[in-house]
C-alpha cells in the first residue's frame, strides 16, 4: 500500500475502553500538530490542511536544522508527560508520538536518506493533490499553487545541494528519480491546462516555464551523477535492525520475524503441495506428477494462471470487483462498512509509478470526506510478453485477492474505520505494520468465510499468502545478508511461484525500499496470534469474530503490540 504522507488510516465502531480523557494532553497534541504544519506545509496539505498550501519550505540544511530542533523540543514535552491521567487512546497516542519523533530524528541524523536518495525530492504529490481536490473553487486552488510552482527552481537547487557528492548517491534511487521526472512535467502540464480553463494562462506562463526548466535541469544533473553513483542500496544489518524497530514497532526483532517467516513458509508450502497434488489430475492430466514440490506446485499454478482477464479490461475488472466484495462482507457479517465514504479506482498517476503496481491513497484526517483512490497501474505500455506475464500473475483468482487486500475488507475499509477513532494521532502517524498486517489478515478472513470457495482459490491464496511471507525473507536477506539478484529471483520465481515480471519488479522494489516489505507478514502474524489467543481465552463457542474485528479496528492504526496489550488486558 502506498499512502499519502500522513494519510488517514482506517473504521471504528466500538469505542476504546472508557477512561476520562485528559484535555491538557489533547491541547498539547494540537499544539504539536499546528507547529508541525507550520514547519512542514507539504505534510499539512497531505493531511488536508489546505490553508497551508501557499507556504513553501525548501529541503536544505537550514530546514533540517529547524526540524531537528523542533523534534528535540517536542520529544522532551511528550516524555515529560505522565501516562497516569491519560485514557487508553491517549496513552497510545503518547507512545506513538514519542516513537514517531525518535524515528524522525534517527532518519534525519543516522539513516540520512536525504543525502543519498534523489527520489526523495519529488514535488508532484502536493501539486497534484491541490489541483485535483475540490477543497475550494479552481481559481483559489490555482492561487495557492502559483507560489509552489514559482518555488520549484529553488526547490531543485536545494535538492541538488543536499545530495552527497563524489558518488554518494545510489544508482537505483537516482534512476527512479530520473524515471519519475516526466510525471512531474505531466502535473505541470495539468496545471497549465486548468489555468487556461480559469483564464489564468498568462499569469502561469513564466512560472511554469521556469518550473519545467528546473525539472529538466534536475534530471540532467542526476544523469551526470549516475555514472559515479556507488553507494550501495543495501543498508546493512545494524541500520536494518534499527529501522525495523522504528518503522514496525513490533514486539519482536527483525531477525526473530525472519525466523518466524521461515517457519510459516514451510507450513504454507506443505498445504500447497497437498492442494496441488489433488488438483493435478484435473488440471494437468494423466502425466505423472513430479516428486519435487516446487515443480509440482509450480506446474499447477502455471496452468491455472492461463485464466485471466483481457489486458484491456485489467483496470475495469478491478473496478467491477468492489461492489462484489462489499456485498460479501455485508452478507457474511464480517464487520461494519461505511458506504458514504467514496472509493475511486483509477489509473496510477504517472509520477507515482515505478515502485508498486497497486496502492491505496487515502485523504488526510482533516478531510475524511474526500475520495480514497485505489491506484492501479495499467498494462498499456507493456510489450505483449510483459503484459501476459503480469496477467498470469494477477490471474482470475489472485486479482480478486489483490482487491481484498487493497480495498475491501483491507486497506480502504481499515482506513475508514481509523478516522472514527478519537484524536488525529493514529490517523496521521499510523503504524505501517498494523495497516499492512490487517490487509493480509483480511485476505485470510475472506477465505475462511468461504469467499471464492474452490480448490483453485485455496491454492492461489496460498501463493498470495506466500508472497507476504517471502517479502520478509527477501527484504531481510537482501539488506542484511547480501542476497544476489540471481538468488532473489530464484526465491521469488521457483520457490514462490511468481512470474518473471512480478519477480523482477519485486527485486527492483527491494532495492528502492527497506523494511517496508516486512510489514505485511510482521503485522499479520501478530494480529493472527492475538486472535487465536483471544479465541482460546473465550472458550468453545464464546468467541465473536465480528466483535473481534470491530474492537481491533476500534483502536485505530496503532502498533499491533499496543493494541494486543489492551485487548488481552480488557
PDB file of N, CA and C in Angstrom, residues 8-10 96 414-415 418 421 426-427 429-432 434-435 553 555-559 563:
ATOM      1  N   UNK A   8      -4.820   9.403   6.133  1.00  0.00           N
ATOM      2  CA  UNK A   8      -5.813   8.946   7.097  1.00  0.00           C
ATOM      3  C   UNK A   8      -5.894   7.441   7.062  1.00  0.00           C
ATOM      4  N   UNK A   9      -6.030   6.838   8.199  1.00  0.00           N
ATOM      5  CA  UNK A   9      -5.977   5.385   8.242  1.00  0.00           C
ATOM      6  C   UNK A   9      -7.202   4.817   8.943  1.00  0.00           C
ATOM      7  N   UNK A  10      -7.868   4.103   8.528  1.00  0.00           N
ATOM      8  CA  UNK A  10      -8.904   3.173   8.812  1.00  0.00           C
ATOM      9  C   UNK A  10     -10.191   3.031   9.511  1.00  0.00           C
ATOM     10  N   UNK A  96       2.925   6.596  20.519  1.00  0.00           N
ATOM     11  CA  UNK A  96       3.153   6.715  19.085  1.00  0.00           C
ATOM     12  C   UNK A  96       3.889   8.002  18.739  1.00  0.00           C
ATOM     13  N   UNK A 414     -10.171  -0.480   6.488  1.00  0.00           N
ATOM     14  CA  UNK A 414      -9.456  -0.142   7.717  1.00  0.00           C
ATOM     15  C   UNK A 414      -9.227   1.369   7.831  1.00  0.00           C
ATOM     16  N   UNK A 415      -8.981   2.004   6.694  1.00  0.00           N
ATOM     17  CA  UNK A 415      -8.737   3.442   6.704  1.00  0.00           C
ATOM     18  C   UNK A 415      -9.980   4.219   7.109  1.00  0.00           C
ATOM     19  N   UNK A 418     -10.402   3.917  10.935  1.00  0.00           N
ATOM     20  CA  UNK A 418      -9.450   4.635  11.780  1.00  0.00           C
ATOM     21  C   UNK A 418      -9.797   6.107  11.927  1.00  0.00           C
ATOM     22  N   UNK A 421     -11.653   7.093  15.186  1.00  0.00           N
ATOM     23  CA  UNK A 421     -11.003   6.985  16.491  1.00  0.00           C
ATOM     24  C   UNK A 421     -10.762   8.387  17.046  1.00  0.00           C
ATOM     25  N   UNK A 426      -3.365   8.684  15.547  1.00  0.00           N
ATOM     26  CA  UNK A 426      -3.298   7.361  14.926  1.00  0.00           C
ATOM     27  C   UNK A 426      -3.566   7.441  13.432  1.00  0.00           C
ATOM     28  N   UNK A 427      -4.392   8.406  13.014  1.00  0.00           N
ATOM     29  CA  UNK A 427      -4.658   8.571  11.594  1.00  0.00           C
ATOM     30  C   UNK A 427      -3.482   9.211  10.875  1.00  0.00           C
ATOM     31  N   UNK A 429      -0.209   9.316  11.905  1.00  0.00           N
ATOM     32  CA  UNK A 429       1.073   8.619  12.042  1.00  0.00           C
ATOM     33  C   UNK A 429       0.864   7.123  12.220  1.00  0.00           C
ATOM     34  N   UNK A 430      -0.090   6.575  11.480  1.00  0.00           N
ATOM     35  CA  UNK A 430      -0.459   5.174  11.642  1.00  0.00           C
ATOM     36  C   UNK A 430       0.687   4.218  11.409  1.00  0.00           C
ATOM     37  N   UNK A 431       0.648   3.117  12.127  1.00  0.00           N
ATOM     38  CA  UNK A 431       1.702   2.118  12.060  1.00  0.00           C
ATOM     39  C   UNK A 431       1.561   1.270  10.804  1.00  0.00           C
ATOM     40  N   UNK A 432       2.594   1.267   9.959  1.00  0.00           N
ATOM     41  CA  UNK A 432       2.527   0.566   8.689  1.00  0.00           C
ATOM     42  C   UNK A 432       2.335  -0.924   8.817  1.00  0.00           C
ATOM     43  N   UNK A 434       0.708  -2.522  11.215  1.00  0.00           N
ATOM     44  CA  UNK A 434      -0.689  -2.786  11.542  1.00  0.00           C
ATOM     45  C   UNK A 434      -1.546  -2.660  10.287  1.00  0.00           C
ATOM     46  N   UNK A 435      -1.274  -1.623   9.486  1.00  0.00           N
ATOM     47  CA  UNK A 435      -2.074  -1.357   8.295  1.00  0.00           C
ATOM     48  C   UNK A 435      -1.908  -2.472   7.266  1.00  0.00           C
ATOM     49  N   UNK A 553     -10.156  -2.916  15.117  1.00  0.00           N
ATOM     50  CA  UNK A 553     -10.096  -1.696  14.309  1.00  0.00           C
ATOM     51  C   UNK A 553     -10.455  -0.459  15.120  1.00  0.00           C
ATOM     52  N   UNK A 555      -9.238   0.566  17.763  1.00  0.00           N
ATOM     53  CA  UNK A 555      -8.070   1.227  18.349  1.00  0.00           C
ATOM     54  C   UNK A 555      -7.328   2.092  17.339  1.00  0.00           C
ATOM     55  N   UNK A 556      -7.789   2.097  16.092  1.00  0.00           N
ATOM     56  CA  UNK A 556      -7.100   2.885  15.077  1.00  0.00           C
ATOM     57  C   UNK A 556      -5.820   2.213  14.624  1.00  0.00           C
ATOM     58  N   UNK A 557      -4.993   2.978  13.939  1.00  0.00           N
ATOM     59  CA  UNK A 557      -3.792   2.413  13.311  1.00  0.00           C
ATOM     60  C   UNK A 557      -2.595   2.446  14.250  1.00  0.00           C
ATOM     61  N   UNK A 558      -2.807   1.977  15.461  1.00  0.00           N
ATOM     62  CA  UNK A 558      -1.722   1.869  16.435  1.00  0.00           C
ATOM     63  C   UNK A 558      -0.928   0.598  16.169  1.00  0.00           C
ATOM     64  N   UNK A 559       0.302   0.507  16.656  1.00  0.00           N
ATOM     65  CA  UNK A 559       1.052  -0.744  16.514  1.00  0.00           C
ATOM     66  C   UNK A 559       0.288  -1.921  17.113  1.00  0.00           C
ATOM     67  N   UNK A 563      -2.087  -2.547  20.663  1.00  0.00           N
ATOM     68  CA  UNK A 563      -3.481  -2.997  20.614  1.00  0.00           C
ATOM     69  C   UNK A 563      -3.635  -4.337  21.339  1.00  0.00           C
TER      70      UNK A 563
END
